[in-house]
Amino acid sequence: MDDQFSASEKVEEARIQAAYAKRPENTYYSWFNPTYVFMVQEQERRMLVALKQHGFACLENIKILEIGCGRGYWLREFIKWGAKPQNITGIDLLADRVEVARRLCPEGVEIECGSAGKLGFRDGSFDLVLQSTVFSSVLDPSLRQQIALEMLRVIKENGAILWYDFHVNNPRNPDVQGINKRKIKQLFSGCRIELRRITLAPPLARLLAPYSLLACYLLERFKVFNTHYLGVIRKV
Protein backbone atom coordinates (compact mmCIF):
# COMPACT_ATOMS: atom_id res chain seq x y z
CA MET A 1 0.00 0.00 0.00
CA ASP A 2 2.80 2.40 0.93
CA ASP A 3 4.64 1.58 -2.31
CA GLN A 4 1.46 2.14 -4.33
CA PHE A 5 0.88 5.51 -2.65
CA SER A 6 4.51 6.48 -3.13
CA ALA A 7 4.29 5.69 -6.85
CA SER A 8 1.06 7.67 -7.23
CA GLU A 9 2.55 10.54 -5.28
CA LYS A 10 5.59 10.68 -7.58
CA VAL A 11 3.37 10.62 -10.68
CA GLU A 12 1.31 13.52 -9.34
CA GLU A 13 4.37 15.52 -8.38
CA ALA A 14 5.81 15.00 -11.86
CA ARG A 15 2.52 16.23 -13.35
CA ILE A 16 2.64 19.36 -11.16
CA GLN A 17 6.24 20.07 -12.17
CA ALA A 18 5.34 19.69 -15.86
CA ALA A 19 2.26 21.90 -15.48
CA TYR A 20 4.26 24.73 -13.92
CA ALA A 21 7.09 24.33 -16.43
CA LYS A 22 4.75 25.05 -19.33
CA ARG A 23 3.19 28.12 -17.70
CA PRO A 24 4.48 31.22 -19.46
CA GLU A 25 5.57 34.28 -17.52
CA ASN A 26 2.89 36.93 -17.97
CA THR A 27 2.14 40.47 -16.95
CA TYR A 28 -0.74 39.39 -14.70
CA TYR A 29 1.76 39.08 -11.84
CA SER A 30 3.49 42.42 -12.29
CA TRP A 31 3.44 45.10 -9.58
CA PHE A 32 2.73 47.56 -12.40
CA ASN A 33 -0.54 45.74 -13.10
CA PRO A 34 -3.36 47.37 -11.05
CA THR A 35 -5.32 44.11 -10.94
CA TYR A 36 -2.43 42.24 -9.32
CA VAL A 37 -1.83 45.05 -6.84
CA PHE A 38 -5.50 45.10 -5.85
CA MET A 39 -5.72 41.32 -5.40
CA VAL A 40 -2.48 40.90 -3.44
CA GLN A 41 -3.14 43.86 -1.17
CA GLU A 42 -6.64 42.58 -0.40
CA GLN A 43 -5.21 39.15 0.42
CA GLU A 44 -2.57 40.72 2.64
CA ARG A 45 -5.11 42.85 4.49
CA ARG A 46 -7.42 39.90 5.11
CA MET A 47 -4.55 37.66 6.21
CA LEU A 48 -3.39 40.23 8.77
CA VAL A 49 -6.92 40.53 10.17
CA ALA A 50 -7.19 36.73 10.45
CA LEU A 51 -3.80 36.45 12.16
CA LYS A 52 -4.70 39.13 14.69
CA GLN A 53 -8.05 37.51 15.45
CA HIS A 54 -6.29 34.24 16.21
CA GLY A 55 -3.63 35.65 18.48
CA PHE A 56 -0.78 36.08 15.99
CA ALA A 57 -0.54 39.87 16.03
CA CYS A 58 3.05 39.62 17.31
CA LEU A 59 5.15 37.38 15.08
CA GLU A 60 8.56 38.03 16.65
CA ASN A 61 8.88 34.61 18.28
CA ILE A 62 6.53 32.67 16.00
CA LYS A 63 7.93 29.72 14.03
CA ILE A 64 6.48 29.82 10.52
CA LEU A 65 6.41 27.34 7.64
CA GLU A 66 5.06 27.97 4.16
CA ILE A 67 4.47 24.97 1.91
CA GLY A 68 4.64 25.73 -1.80
CA CYS A 69 6.55 28.93 -1.05
CA GLY A 70 7.40 29.57 -4.70
CA ARG A 71 9.77 32.50 -5.06
CA GLY A 72 9.35 33.42 -1.41
CA TYR A 73 6.95 36.37 -1.61
CA TRP A 74 4.97 35.51 1.52
CA LEU A 75 8.15 34.52 3.38
CA ARG A 76 9.38 38.07 2.89
CA GLU A 77 5.99 39.49 3.83
CA PHE A 78 6.11 37.68 7.19
CA ILE A 79 9.42 39.44 7.86
CA LYS A 80 7.80 42.76 6.96
CA TRP A 81 5.04 41.93 9.46
CA GLY A 82 7.55 41.35 12.26
CA ALA A 83 8.74 37.73 12.03
CA LYS A 84 12.45 36.97 12.41
CA PRO A 85 14.15 35.45 9.34
CA GLN A 86 15.62 32.60 11.41
CA ASN A 87 12.08 31.57 12.44
CA ILE A 88 10.85 31.23 8.85
CA THR A 89 10.99 28.14 6.65
CA GLY A 90 9.72 27.56 3.14
CA ILE A 91 9.47 24.44 1.02
CA ASP A 92 8.66 24.10 -2.67
CA LEU A 93 8.63 21.27 -5.19
CA LEU A 94 10.16 23.34 -8.00
CA ALA A 95 13.93 23.76 -7.85
CA ASP A 96 14.04 26.89 -10.01
CA ARG A 97 11.62 28.69 -7.69
CA VAL A 98 13.57 27.60 -4.64
CA GLU A 99 16.72 29.04 -6.21
CA VAL A 100 15.00 32.40 -6.78
CA ALA A 101 13.52 32.40 -3.25
CA ARG A 102 16.94 31.77 -1.70
CA ARG A 103 18.37 34.64 -3.68
CA LEU A 104 15.61 37.09 -2.77
CA CYS A 105 15.03 36.19 0.90
CA PRO A 106 17.34 37.55 3.62
CA GLU A 107 19.93 35.40 5.32
CA GLY A 108 18.45 33.19 8.02
CA VAL A 109 15.35 32.11 6.11
CA GLU A 110 15.49 28.35 5.48
CA ILE A 111 14.20 27.28 2.08
CA GLU A 112 14.09 23.65 0.98
CA CYS A 113 13.29 21.90 -2.27
CA GLY A 114 11.01 18.96 -1.58
CA SER A 115 7.53 17.56 -1.28
CA ALA A 116 4.92 18.95 1.10
CA GLY A 117 3.67 15.38 1.36
CA LYS A 118 6.88 14.36 3.15
CA LEU A 119 7.98 17.19 5.40
CA GLY A 120 11.32 16.62 7.06
CA PHE A 121 10.40 18.38 10.29
CA ARG A 122 9.63 17.05 13.75
CA ASP A 123 6.10 16.91 15.11
CA GLY A 124 4.94 20.25 16.49
CA SER A 125 7.80 22.26 15.00
CA PHE A 126 5.78 25.31 13.92
CA ASP A 127 3.28 27.76 15.35
CA LEU A 128 1.93 28.74 11.95
CA VAL A 129 1.80 26.96 8.57
CA LEU A 130 0.70 28.79 5.42
CA GLN A 131 -0.54 27.33 2.18
CA SER A 132 -1.49 29.69 -0.63
CA THR A 133 -2.98 28.09 -3.78
CA VAL A 134 -1.12 24.81 -3.26
CA PHE A 135 -4.02 22.39 -2.83
CA SER A 136 -5.82 23.58 -5.97
CA SER A 137 -2.70 22.60 -7.94
CA VAL A 138 -2.79 19.04 -6.55
CA LEU A 139 -5.34 16.89 -8.40
CA ASP A 140 -4.58 13.56 -6.73
CA PRO A 141 -6.82 13.11 -3.63
CA SER A 142 -4.28 10.86 -1.86
CA LEU A 143 -1.49 13.41 -2.16
CA ARG A 144 -3.82 16.20 -1.02
CA GLN A 145 -4.71 14.22 2.09
CA GLN A 146 -1.08 13.39 2.78
CA ILE A 147 -0.13 17.07 2.59
CA ALA A 148 -2.96 17.99 4.97
CA LEU A 149 -1.83 15.33 7.46
CA GLU A 150 1.76 16.56 7.28
CA MET A 151 0.66 20.14 7.91
CA LEU A 152 -1.29 19.04 10.98
CA ARG A 153 1.62 16.95 12.18
CA VAL A 154 4.15 19.77 12.15
CA ILE A 155 2.02 22.43 13.84
CA LYS A 156 1.94 22.77 17.60
CA GLU A 157 -1.21 21.92 19.52
CA ASN A 158 -2.07 25.62 19.86
CA GLY A 159 -0.80 26.45 16.37
CA ALA A 160 -2.75 27.26 13.22
CA ILE A 161 -2.88 26.66 9.49
CA LEU A 162 -3.48 29.74 7.34
CA TRP A 163 -5.32 28.69 4.19
CA TYR A 164 -5.80 30.61 0.93
CA ASP A 165 -7.04 28.85 -2.18
CA PHE A 166 -9.60 28.69 -4.97
CA HIS A 167 -12.98 27.22 -4.07
CA VAL A 168 -14.10 27.17 -7.73
CA ASN A 169 -12.66 25.52 -10.82
CA ASN A 170 -10.94 27.50 -13.55
CA PRO A 171 -12.48 26.37 -16.86
CA ARG A 172 -9.44 27.72 -18.72
CA ASN A 173 -6.92 25.79 -16.64
CA PRO A 174 -7.38 21.99 -16.33
CA ASP A 175 -4.26 21.77 -14.14
CA VAL A 176 -6.04 23.25 -11.13
CA GLN A 177 -9.15 22.24 -9.23
CA GLY A 178 -11.08 24.32 -6.70
CA ILE A 179 -11.25 23.09 -3.10
CA ASN A 180 -14.71 23.73 -1.71
CA LYS A 181 -15.76 23.85 1.94
CA ARG A 182 -16.79 20.19 2.03
CA LYS A 183 -13.39 19.07 0.72
CA ILE A 184 -11.54 21.27 3.21
CA LYS A 185 -13.52 19.73 6.07
CA GLN A 186 -12.70 16.25 4.79
CA LEU A 187 -9.00 17.07 4.52
CA PHE A 188 -8.86 18.47 8.06
CA SER A 189 -11.43 16.26 9.74
CA GLY A 190 -11.93 17.01 13.42
CA CYS A 191 -10.37 20.47 13.22
CA ARG A 192 -11.92 23.84 13.94
CA ILE A 193 -12.20 25.61 10.58
CA GLU A 194 -13.10 29.23 9.84
CA LEU A 195 -13.48 30.23 6.19
CA ARG A 196 -14.24 33.53 4.46
CA ARG A 197 -14.85 34.04 0.75
CA ILE A 198 -12.46 36.67 -0.57
CA THR A 199 -10.75 37.78 -3.82
CA LEU A 200 -12.84 39.13 -6.65
CA ALA A 201 -12.86 36.76 -9.64
CA PRO A 202 -9.62 37.55 -11.53
CA PRO A 203 -11.28 38.03 -14.97
CA LEU A 204 -13.70 40.54 -13.43
CA ALA A 205 -10.92 42.28 -11.50
CA ARG A 206 -8.81 42.52 -14.68
CA LEU A 207 -11.75 44.15 -16.45
CA LEU A 208 -12.43 46.74 -13.75
CA ALA A 209 -9.16 47.48 -11.93
CA PRO A 210 -7.55 49.63 -14.65
CA TYR A 211 -10.55 51.97 -14.45
CA SER A 212 -11.89 51.79 -10.89
CA LEU A 213 -10.33 50.15 -7.85
CA LEU A 214 -13.35 51.36 -5.88
CA ALA A 215 -15.64 49.24 -8.09
CA CYS A 216 -13.40 46.22 -7.42
CA TYR A 217 -13.45 46.89 -3.70
CA LEU A 218 -17.25 47.21 -3.56
CA LEU A 219 -17.86 44.08 -5.63
CA GLU A 220 -15.45 42.11 -3.45
CA ARG A 221 -17.50 43.14 -0.40
CA PHE A 222 -20.60 41.46 -1.91
CA LYS A 223 -18.69 38.10 -1.99
CA VAL A 224 -20.92 36.77 -4.80
CA PHE A 225 -18.08 36.97 -7.31
CA ASN A 226 -15.28 35.94 -4.92
CA THR A 227 -13.30 32.88 -5.95
CA HIS A 228 -11.08 32.02 -2.95
CA TYR A 229 -11.39 30.94 0.66
CA LEU A 230 -9.21 32.50 3.31
CA GLY A 231 -9.28 30.26 6.34
CA VAL A 232 -7.75 29.48 9.68
CA ILE A 233 -7.60 25.81 10.68
CA ARG A 234 -6.81 24.74 14.23
CA LYS A 235 -6.67 21.48 16.12
CA VAL A 236 -9.51 20.92 18.58
PDB file of C-alpha atoms in Angstrom:
ATOM      1  CA  MET A   1       0.000   0.000   0.000  1.00  0.00           C
ATOM      2  CA  ASP A   2       2.802   2.399   0.926  1.00  0.00           C
ATOM      3  CA  ASP A   3       4.635   1.579  -2.309  1.00  0.00           C
ATOM      4  CA  GLN A   4       1.462   2.144  -4.334  1.00  0.00           C
ATOM      5  CA  PHE A   5       0.880   5.508  -2.653  1.00  0.00           C
ATOM      6  CA  SER A   6       4.509   6.478  -3.127  1.00  0.00           C
ATOM      7  CA  ALA A   7       4.289   5.690  -6.849  1.00  0.00           C
ATOM      8  CA  SER A   8       1.057   7.667  -7.234  1.00  0.00           C
ATOM      9  CA  GLU A   9       2.554  10.544  -5.285  1.00  0.00           C
ATOM     10  CA  LYS A  10       5.589  10.682  -7.582  1.00  0.00           C
ATOM     11  CA  VAL A  11       3.370  10.624 -10.675  1.00  0.00           C
ATOM     12  CA  GLU A  12       1.305  13.520  -9.341  1.00  0.00           C
ATOM     13  CA  GLU A  13       4.372  15.522  -8.376  1.00  0.00           C
ATOM     14  CA  ALA A  14       5.809  15.000 -11.863  1.00  0.00           C
ATOM     15  CA  ARG A  15       2.522  16.232 -13.350  1.00  0.00           C
ATOM     16  CA  ILE A  16       2.644  19.358 -11.162  1.00  0.00           C
ATOM     17  CA  GLN A  17       6.242  20.071 -12.175  1.00  0.00           C
ATOM     18  CA  ALA A  18       5.340  19.694 -15.856  1.00  0.00           C
ATOM     19  CA  ALA A  19       2.256  21.898 -15.475  1.00  0.00           C
ATOM     20  CA  TYR A  20       4.260  24.730 -13.918  1.00  0.00           C
ATOM     21  CA  ALA A  21       7.088  24.332 -16.427  1.00  0.00           C
ATOM     22  CA  LYS A  22       4.746  25.050 -19.326  1.00  0.00           C
ATOM     23  CA  ARG A  23       3.194  28.121 -17.704  1.00  0.00           C
ATOM     24  CA  PRO A  24       4.483  31.223 -19.464  1.00  0.00           C
ATOM     25  CA  GLU A  25       5.567  34.275 -17.523  1.00  0.00           C
ATOM     26  CA  ASN A  26       2.888  36.926 -17.970  1.00  0.00           C
ATOM     27  CA  THR A  27       2.141  40.465 -16.947  1.00  0.00           C
ATOM     28  CA  TYR A  28      -0.742  39.385 -14.697  1.00  0.00           C
ATOM     29  CA  TYR A  29       1.755  39.085 -11.837  1.00  0.00           C
ATOM     30  CA  SER A  30       3.488  42.423 -12.289  1.00  0.00           C
ATOM     31  CA  TRP A  31       3.440  45.104  -9.583  1.00  0.00           C
ATOM     32  CA  PHE A  32       2.732  47.559 -12.397  1.00  0.00           C
ATOM     33  CA  ASN A  33      -0.538  45.743 -13.102  1.00  0.00           C
ATOM     34  CA  PRO A  34      -3.356  47.372 -11.054  1.00  0.00           C
ATOM     35  CA  THR A  35      -5.317  44.112 -10.941  1.00  0.00           C
ATOM     36  CA  TYR A  36      -2.434  42.235  -9.323  1.00  0.00           C
ATOM     37  CA  VAL A  37      -1.827  45.046  -6.844  1.00  0.00           C
ATOM     38  CA  PHE A  38      -5.505  45.095  -5.847  1.00  0.00           C
ATOM     39  CA  MET A  39      -5.719  41.324  -5.397  1.00  0.00           C
ATOM     40  CA  VAL A  40      -2.482  40.898  -3.442  1.00  0.00           C
ATOM     41  CA  GLN A  41      -3.136  43.859  -1.169  1.00  0.00           C
ATOM     42  CA  GLU A  42      -6.637  42.584  -0.403  1.00  0.00           C
ATOM     43  CA  GLN A  43      -5.211  39.153   0.416  1.00  0.00           C
ATOM     44  CA  GLU A  44      -2.572  40.719   2.643  1.00  0.00           C
ATOM     45  CA  ARG A  45      -5.106  42.852   4.492  1.00  0.00           C
ATOM     46  CA  ARG A  46      -7.422  39.905   5.114  1.00  0.00           C
ATOM     47  CA  MET A  47      -4.546  37.663   6.211  1.00  0.00           C
ATOM     48  CA  LEU A  48      -3.394  40.226   8.766  1.00  0.00           C
ATOM     49  CA  VAL A  49      -6.916  40.528  10.167  1.00  0.00           C
ATOM     50  CA  ALA A  50      -7.190  36.732  10.454  1.00  0.00           C
ATOM     51  CA  LEU A  51      -3.800  36.445  12.156  1.00  0.00           C
ATOM     52  CA  LYS A  52      -4.696  39.135  14.689  1.00  0.00           C
ATOM     53  CA  GLN A  53      -8.054  37.515  15.448  1.00  0.00           C
ATOM     54  CA  HIS A  54      -6.293  34.236  16.212  1.00  0.00           C
ATOM     55  CA  GLY A  55      -3.630  35.646  18.481  1.00  0.00           C
ATOM     56  CA  PHE A  56      -0.782  36.083  15.990  1.00  0.00           C
ATOM     57  CA  ALA A  57      -0.541  39.875  16.033  1.00  0.00           C
ATOM     58  CA  CYS A  58       3.046  39.617  17.315  1.00  0.00           C
ATOM     59  CA  LEU A  59       5.147  37.380  15.081  1.00  0.00           C
ATOM     60  CA  GLU A  60       8.557  38.030  16.647  1.00  0.00           C
ATOM     61  CA  ASN A  61       8.875  34.611  18.277  1.00  0.00           C
ATOM     62  CA  ILE A  62       6.532  32.671  16.001  1.00  0.00           C
ATOM     63  CA  LYS A  63       7.928  29.715  14.031  1.00  0.00           C
ATOM     64  CA  ILE A  64       6.484  29.822  10.520  1.00  0.00           C
ATOM     65  CA  LEU A  65       6.406  27.343   7.636  1.00  0.00           C
ATOM     66  CA  GLU A  66       5.058  27.966   4.155  1.00  0.00           C
ATOM     67  CA  ILE A  67       4.469  24.965   1.907  1.00  0.00           C
ATOM     68  CA  GLY A  68       4.641  25.731  -1.796  1.00  0.00           C
ATOM     69  CA  CYS A  69       6.554  28.928  -1.049  1.00  0.00           C
ATOM     70  CA  GLY A  70       7.399  29.575  -4.702  1.00  0.00           C
ATOM     71  CA  ARG A  71       9.773  32.502  -5.064  1.00  0.00           C
ATOM     72  CA  GLY A  72       9.346  33.424  -1.405  1.00  0.00           C
ATOM     73  CA  TYR A  73       6.945  36.367  -1.610  1.00  0.00           C
ATOM     74  CA  TRP A  74       4.974  35.507   1.524  1.00  0.00           C
ATOM     75  CA  LEU A  75       8.149  34.520   3.381  1.00  0.00           C
ATOM     76  CA  ARG A  76       9.383  38.070   2.891  1.00  0.00           C
ATOM     77  CA  GLU A  77       5.993  39.487   3.832  1.00  0.00           C
ATOM     78  CA  PHE A  78       6.113  37.680   7.187  1.00  0.00           C
ATOM     79  CA  ILE A  79       9.418  39.442   7.861  1.00  0.00           C
ATOM     80  CA  LYS A  80       7.801  42.758   6.965  1.00  0.00           C
ATOM     81  CA  TRP A  81       5.039  41.930   9.465  1.00  0.00           C
ATOM     82  CA  GLY A  82       7.545  41.347  12.258  1.00  0.00           C
ATOM     83  CA  ALA A  83       8.743  37.732  12.032  1.00  0.00           C
ATOM     84  CA  LYS A  84      12.454  36.975  12.410  1.00  0.00           C
ATOM     85  CA  PRO A  85      14.147  35.447   9.338  1.00  0.00           C
ATOM     86  CA  GLN A  86      15.616  32.603  11.414  1.00  0.00           C
ATOM     87  CA  ASN A  87      12.082  31.572  12.444  1.00  0.00           C
ATOM     88  CA  ILE A  88      10.845  31.233   8.854  1.00  0.00           C
ATOM     89  CA  THR A  89      10.993  28.137   6.654  1.00  0.00           C
ATOM     90  CA  GLY A  90       9.722  27.559   3.139  1.00  0.00           C
ATOM     91  CA  ILE A  91       9.474  24.438   1.018  1.00  0.00           C
ATOM     92  CA  ASP A  92       8.655  24.103  -2.669  1.00  0.00           C
ATOM     93  CA  LEU A  93       8.628  21.271  -5.192  1.00  0.00           C
ATOM     94  CA  LEU A  94      10.164  23.338  -7.999  1.00  0.00           C
ATOM     95  CA  ALA A  95      13.934  23.756  -7.850  1.00  0.00           C
ATOM     96  CA  ASP A  96      14.045  26.889 -10.010  1.00  0.00           C
ATOM     97  CA  ARG A  97      11.620  28.687  -7.686  1.00  0.00           C
ATOM     98  CA  VAL A  98      13.572  27.598  -4.638  1.00  0.00           C
ATOM     99  CA  GLU A  99      16.721  29.044  -6.206  1.00  0.00           C
ATOM    100  CA  VAL A 100      15.004  32.404  -6.776  1.00  0.00           C
ATOM    101  CA  ALA A 101      13.519  32.403  -3.251  1.00  0.00           C
ATOM    102  CA  ARG A 102      16.936  31.775  -1.704  1.00  0.00           C
ATOM    103  CA  ARG A 103      18.367  34.638  -3.682  1.00  0.00           C
ATOM    104  CA  LEU A 104      15.610  37.092  -2.765  1.00  0.00           C
ATOM    105  CA  CYS A 105      15.033  36.193   0.902  1.00  0.00           C
ATOM    106  CA  PRO A 106      17.340  37.547   3.616  1.00  0.00           C
ATOM    107  CA  GLU A 107      19.927  35.397   5.324  1.00  0.00           C
ATOM    108  CA  GLY A 108      18.450  33.190   8.017  1.00  0.00           C
ATOM    109  CA  VAL A 109      15.351  32.108   6.113  1.00  0.00           C
ATOM    110  CA  GLU A 110      15.490  28.346   5.480  1.00  0.00           C
ATOM    111  CA  ILE A 111      14.201  27.283   2.075  1.00  0.00           C
ATOM    112  CA  GLU A 112      14.094  23.652   0.977  1.00  0.00           C
ATOM    113  CA  CYS A 113      13.290  21.900  -2.272  1.00  0.00           C
ATOM    114  CA  GLY A 114      11.014  18.961  -1.576  1.00  0.00           C
ATOM    115  CA  SER A 115       7.531  17.556  -1.278  1.00  0.00           C
ATOM    116  CA  ALA A 116       4.921  18.947   1.096  1.00  0.00           C
ATOM    117  CA  GLY A 117       3.673  15.376   1.356  1.00  0.00           C
ATOM    118  CA  LYS A 118       6.884  14.358   3.155  1.00  0.00           C
ATOM    119  CA  LEU A 119       7.976  17.193   5.399  1.00  0.00           C
ATOM    120  CA  GLY A 120      11.316  16.620   7.061  1.00  0.00           C
ATOM    121  CA  PHE A 121      10.404  18.381  10.292  1.00  0.00           C
ATOM    122  CA  ARG A 122       9.634  17.054  13.747  1.00  0.00           C
ATOM    123  CA  ASP A 123       6.101  16.909  15.105  1.00  0.00           C
ATOM    124  CA  GLY A 124       4.941  20.247  16.487  1.00  0.00           C
ATOM    125  CA  SER A 125       7.798  22.259  14.997  1.00  0.00           C
ATOM    126  CA  PHE A 126       5.781  25.313  13.916  1.00  0.00           C
ATOM    127  CA  ASP A 127       3.279  27.761  15.351  1.00  0.00           C
ATOM    128  CA  LEU A 128       1.927  28.742  11.946  1.00  0.00           C
ATOM    129  CA  VAL A 129       1.797  26.961   8.573  1.00  0.00           C
ATOM    130  CA  LEU A 130       0.698  28.788   5.421  1.00  0.00           C
ATOM    131  CA  GLN A 131      -0.540  27.329   2.177  1.00  0.00           C
ATOM    132  CA  SER A 132      -1.492  29.692  -0.634  1.00  0.00           C
ATOM    133  CA  THR A 133      -2.978  28.086  -3.780  1.00  0.00           C
ATOM    134  CA  VAL A 134      -1.125  24.809  -3.262  1.00  0.00           C
ATOM    135  CA  PHE A 135      -4.022  22.393  -2.826  1.00  0.00           C
ATOM    136  CA  SER A 136      -5.823  23.579  -5.967  1.00  0.00           C
ATOM    137  CA  SER A 137      -2.698  22.600  -7.938  1.00  0.00           C
ATOM    138  CA  VAL A 138      -2.788  19.039  -6.550  1.00  0.00           C
ATOM    139  CA  LEU A 139      -5.339  16.895  -8.402  1.00  0.00           C
ATOM    140  CA  ASP A 140      -4.580  13.556  -6.727  1.00  0.00           C
ATOM    141  CA  PRO A 141      -6.815  13.112  -3.625  1.00  0.00           C
ATOM    142  CA  SER A 142      -4.285  10.863  -1.864  1.00  0.00           C
ATOM    143  CA  LEU A 143      -1.492  13.412  -2.161  1.00  0.00           C
ATOM    144  CA  ARG A 144      -3.823  16.200  -1.021  1.00  0.00           C
ATOM    145  CA  GLN A 145      -4.714  14.221   2.085  1.00  0.00           C
ATOM    146  CA  GLN A 146      -1.084  13.390   2.782  1.00  0.00           C
ATOM    147  CA  ILE A 147      -0.131  17.073   2.595  1.00  0.00           C
ATOM    148  CA  ALA A 148      -2.960  17.987   4.971  1.00  0.00           C
ATOM    149  CA  LEU A 149      -1.834  15.329   7.457  1.00  0.00           C
ATOM    150  CA  GLU A 150       1.758  16.557   7.280  1.00  0.00           C
ATOM    151  CA  MET A 151       0.655  20.144   7.907  1.00  0.00           C
ATOM    152  CA  LEU A 152      -1.287  19.037  10.976  1.00  0.00           C
ATOM    153  CA  ARG A 153       1.616  16.946  12.184  1.00  0.00           C
ATOM    154  CA  VAL A 154       4.152  19.769  12.153  1.00  0.00           C
ATOM    155  CA  ILE A 155       2.018  22.432  13.844  1.00  0.00           C
ATOM    156  CA  LYS A 156       1.943  22.771  17.604  1.00  0.00           C
ATOM    157  CA  GLU A 157      -1.209  21.919  19.524  1.00  0.00           C
ATOM    158  CA  ASN A 158      -2.068  25.616  19.860  1.00  0.00           C
ATOM    159  CA  GLY A 159      -0.797  26.449  16.368  1.00  0.00           C
ATOM    160  CA  ALA A 160      -2.749  27.260  13.222  1.00  0.00           C
ATOM    161  CA  ILE A 161      -2.879  26.663   9.492  1.00  0.00           C
ATOM    162  CA  LEU A 162      -3.482  29.744   7.344  1.00  0.00           C
ATOM    163  CA  TRP A 163      -5.324  28.691   4.193  1.00  0.00           C
ATOM    164  CA  TYR A 164      -5.804  30.607   0.933  1.00  0.00           C
ATOM    165  CA  ASP A 165      -7.040  28.852  -2.176  1.00  0.00           C
ATOM    166  CA  PHE A 166      -9.599  28.688  -4.970  1.00  0.00           C
ATOM    167  CA  HIS A 167     -12.979  27.221  -4.071  1.00  0.00           C
ATOM    168  CA  VAL A 168     -14.104  27.166  -7.730  1.00  0.00           C
ATOM    169  CA  ASN A 169     -12.659  25.523 -10.822  1.00  0.00           C
ATOM    170  CA  ASN A 170     -10.942  27.504 -13.550  1.00  0.00           C
ATOM    171  CA  PRO A 171     -12.484  26.365 -16.865  1.00  0.00           C
ATOM    172  CA  ARG A 172      -9.442  27.719 -18.719  1.00  0.00           C
ATOM    173  CA  ASN A 173      -6.920  25.786 -16.643  1.00  0.00           C
ATOM    174  CA  PRO A 174      -7.380  21.990 -16.331  1.00  0.00           C
ATOM    175  CA  ASP A 175      -4.256  21.773 -14.144  1.00  0.00           C
ATOM    176  CA  VAL A 176      -6.040  23.246 -11.131  1.00  0.00           C
ATOM    177  CA  GLN A 177      -9.151  22.243  -9.231  1.00  0.00           C
ATOM    178  CA  GLY A 178     -11.076  24.317  -6.705  1.00  0.00           C
ATOM    179  CA  ILE A 179     -11.251  23.093  -3.104  1.00  0.00           C
ATOM    180  CA  ASN A 180     -14.713  23.731  -1.710  1.00  0.00           C
ATOM    181  CA  LYS A 181     -15.760  23.851   1.944  1.00  0.00           C
ATOM    182  CA  ARG A 182     -16.785  20.186   2.030  1.00  0.00           C
ATOM    183  CA  LYS A 183     -13.388  19.067   0.719  1.00  0.00           C
ATOM    184  CA  ILE A 184     -11.545  21.271   3.214  1.00  0.00           C
ATOM    185  CA  LYS A 185     -13.521  19.732   6.069  1.00  0.00           C
ATOM    186  CA  GLN A 186     -12.701  16.253   4.787  1.00  0.00           C
ATOM    187  CA  LEU A 187      -8.996  17.072   4.522  1.00  0.00           C
ATOM    188  CA  PHE A 188      -8.864  18.471   8.058  1.00  0.00           C
ATOM    189  CA  SER A 189     -11.430  16.257   9.738  1.00  0.00           C
ATOM    190  CA  GLY A 190     -11.930  17.005  13.421  1.00  0.00           C
ATOM    191  CA  CYS A 191     -10.374  20.474  13.225  1.00  0.00           C
ATOM    192  CA  ARG A 192     -11.922  23.844  13.940  1.00  0.00           C
ATOM    193  CA  ILE A 193     -12.197  25.611  10.582  1.00  0.00           C
ATOM    194  CA  GLU A 194     -13.101  29.232   9.837  1.00  0.00           C
ATOM    195  CA  LEU A 195     -13.482  30.231   6.185  1.00  0.00           C
ATOM    196  CA  ARG A 196     -14.235  33.530   4.455  1.00  0.00           C
ATOM    197  CA  ARG A 197     -14.855  34.038   0.750  1.00  0.00           C
ATOM    198  CA  ILE A 198     -12.457  36.671  -0.574  1.00  0.00           C
ATOM    199  CA  THR A 199     -10.746  37.777  -3.817  1.00  0.00           C
ATOM    200  CA  LEU A 200     -12.838  39.130  -6.647  1.00  0.00           C
ATOM    201  CA  ALA A 201     -12.855  36.761  -9.638  1.00  0.00           C
ATOM    202  CA  PRO A 202      -9.621  37.548 -11.533  1.00  0.00           C
ATOM    203  CA  PRO A 203     -11.281  38.031 -14.974  1.00  0.00           C
ATOM    204  CA  LEU A 204     -13.698  40.542 -13.433  1.00  0.00           C
ATOM    205  CA  ALA A 205     -10.919  42.276 -11.505  1.00  0.00           C
ATOM    206  CA  ARG A 206      -8.814  42.522 -14.676  1.00  0.00           C
ATOM    207  CA  LEU A 207     -11.745  44.153 -16.454  1.00  0.00           C
ATOM    208  CA  LEU A 208     -12.429  46.740 -13.746  1.00  0.00           C
ATOM    209  CA  ALA A 209      -9.158  47.483 -11.930  1.00  0.00           C
ATOM    210  CA  PRO A 210      -7.549  49.631 -14.655  1.00  0.00           C
ATOM    211  CA  TYR A 211     -10.547  51.974 -14.448  1.00  0.00           C
ATOM    212  CA  SER A 212     -11.888  51.788 -10.889  1.00  0.00           C
ATOM    213  CA  LEU A 213     -10.330  50.154  -7.845  1.00  0.00           C
ATOM    214  CA  LEU A 214     -13.355  51.362  -5.882  1.00  0.00           C
ATOM    215  CA  ALA A 215     -15.641  49.240  -8.092  1.00  0.00           C
ATOM    216  CA  CYS A 216     -13.396  46.218  -7.422  1.00  0.00           C
ATOM    217  CA  TYR A 217     -13.454  46.888  -3.700  1.00  0.00           C
ATOM    218  CA  LEU A 218     -17.252  47.209  -3.563  1.00  0.00           C
ATOM    219  CA  LEU A 219     -17.861  44.081  -5.633  1.00  0.00           C
ATOM    220  CA  GLU A 220     -15.449  42.110  -3.452  1.00  0.00           C
ATOM    221  CA  ARG A 221     -17.500  43.136  -0.395  1.00  0.00           C
ATOM    222  CA  PHE A 222     -20.600  41.463  -1.908  1.00  0.00           C
ATOM    223  CA  LYS A 223     -18.694  38.103  -1.990  1.00  0.00           C
ATOM    224  CA  VAL A 224     -20.918  36.769  -4.799  1.00  0.00           C
ATOM    225  CA  PHE A 225     -18.085  36.968  -7.312  1.00  0.00           C
ATOM    226  CA  ASN A 226     -15.283  35.939  -4.920  1.00  0.00           C
ATOM    227  CA  THR A 227     -13.296  32.879  -5.947  1.00  0.00           C
ATOM    228  CA  HIS A 228     -11.080  32.022  -2.946  1.00  0.00           C
ATOM    229  CA  TYR A 229     -11.387  30.940   0.663  1.00  0.00           C
ATOM    230  CA  LEU A 230      -9.206  32.501   3.305  1.00  0.00           C
ATOM    231  CA  GLY A 231      -9.275  30.256   6.338  1.00  0.00           C
ATOM    232  CA  VAL A 232      -7.752  29.476   9.685  1.00  0.00           C
ATOM    233  CA  ILE A 233      -7.599  25.806  10.678  1.00  0.00           C
ATOM    234  CA  ARG A 234      -6.807  24.737  14.232  1.00  0.00           C
ATOM    235  CA  LYS A 235      -6.668  21.481  16.121  1.00  0.00           C
ATOM    236  CA  VAL A 236      -9.505  20.922  18.579  1.00  0.00           C
TER     237      VAL A 236
END
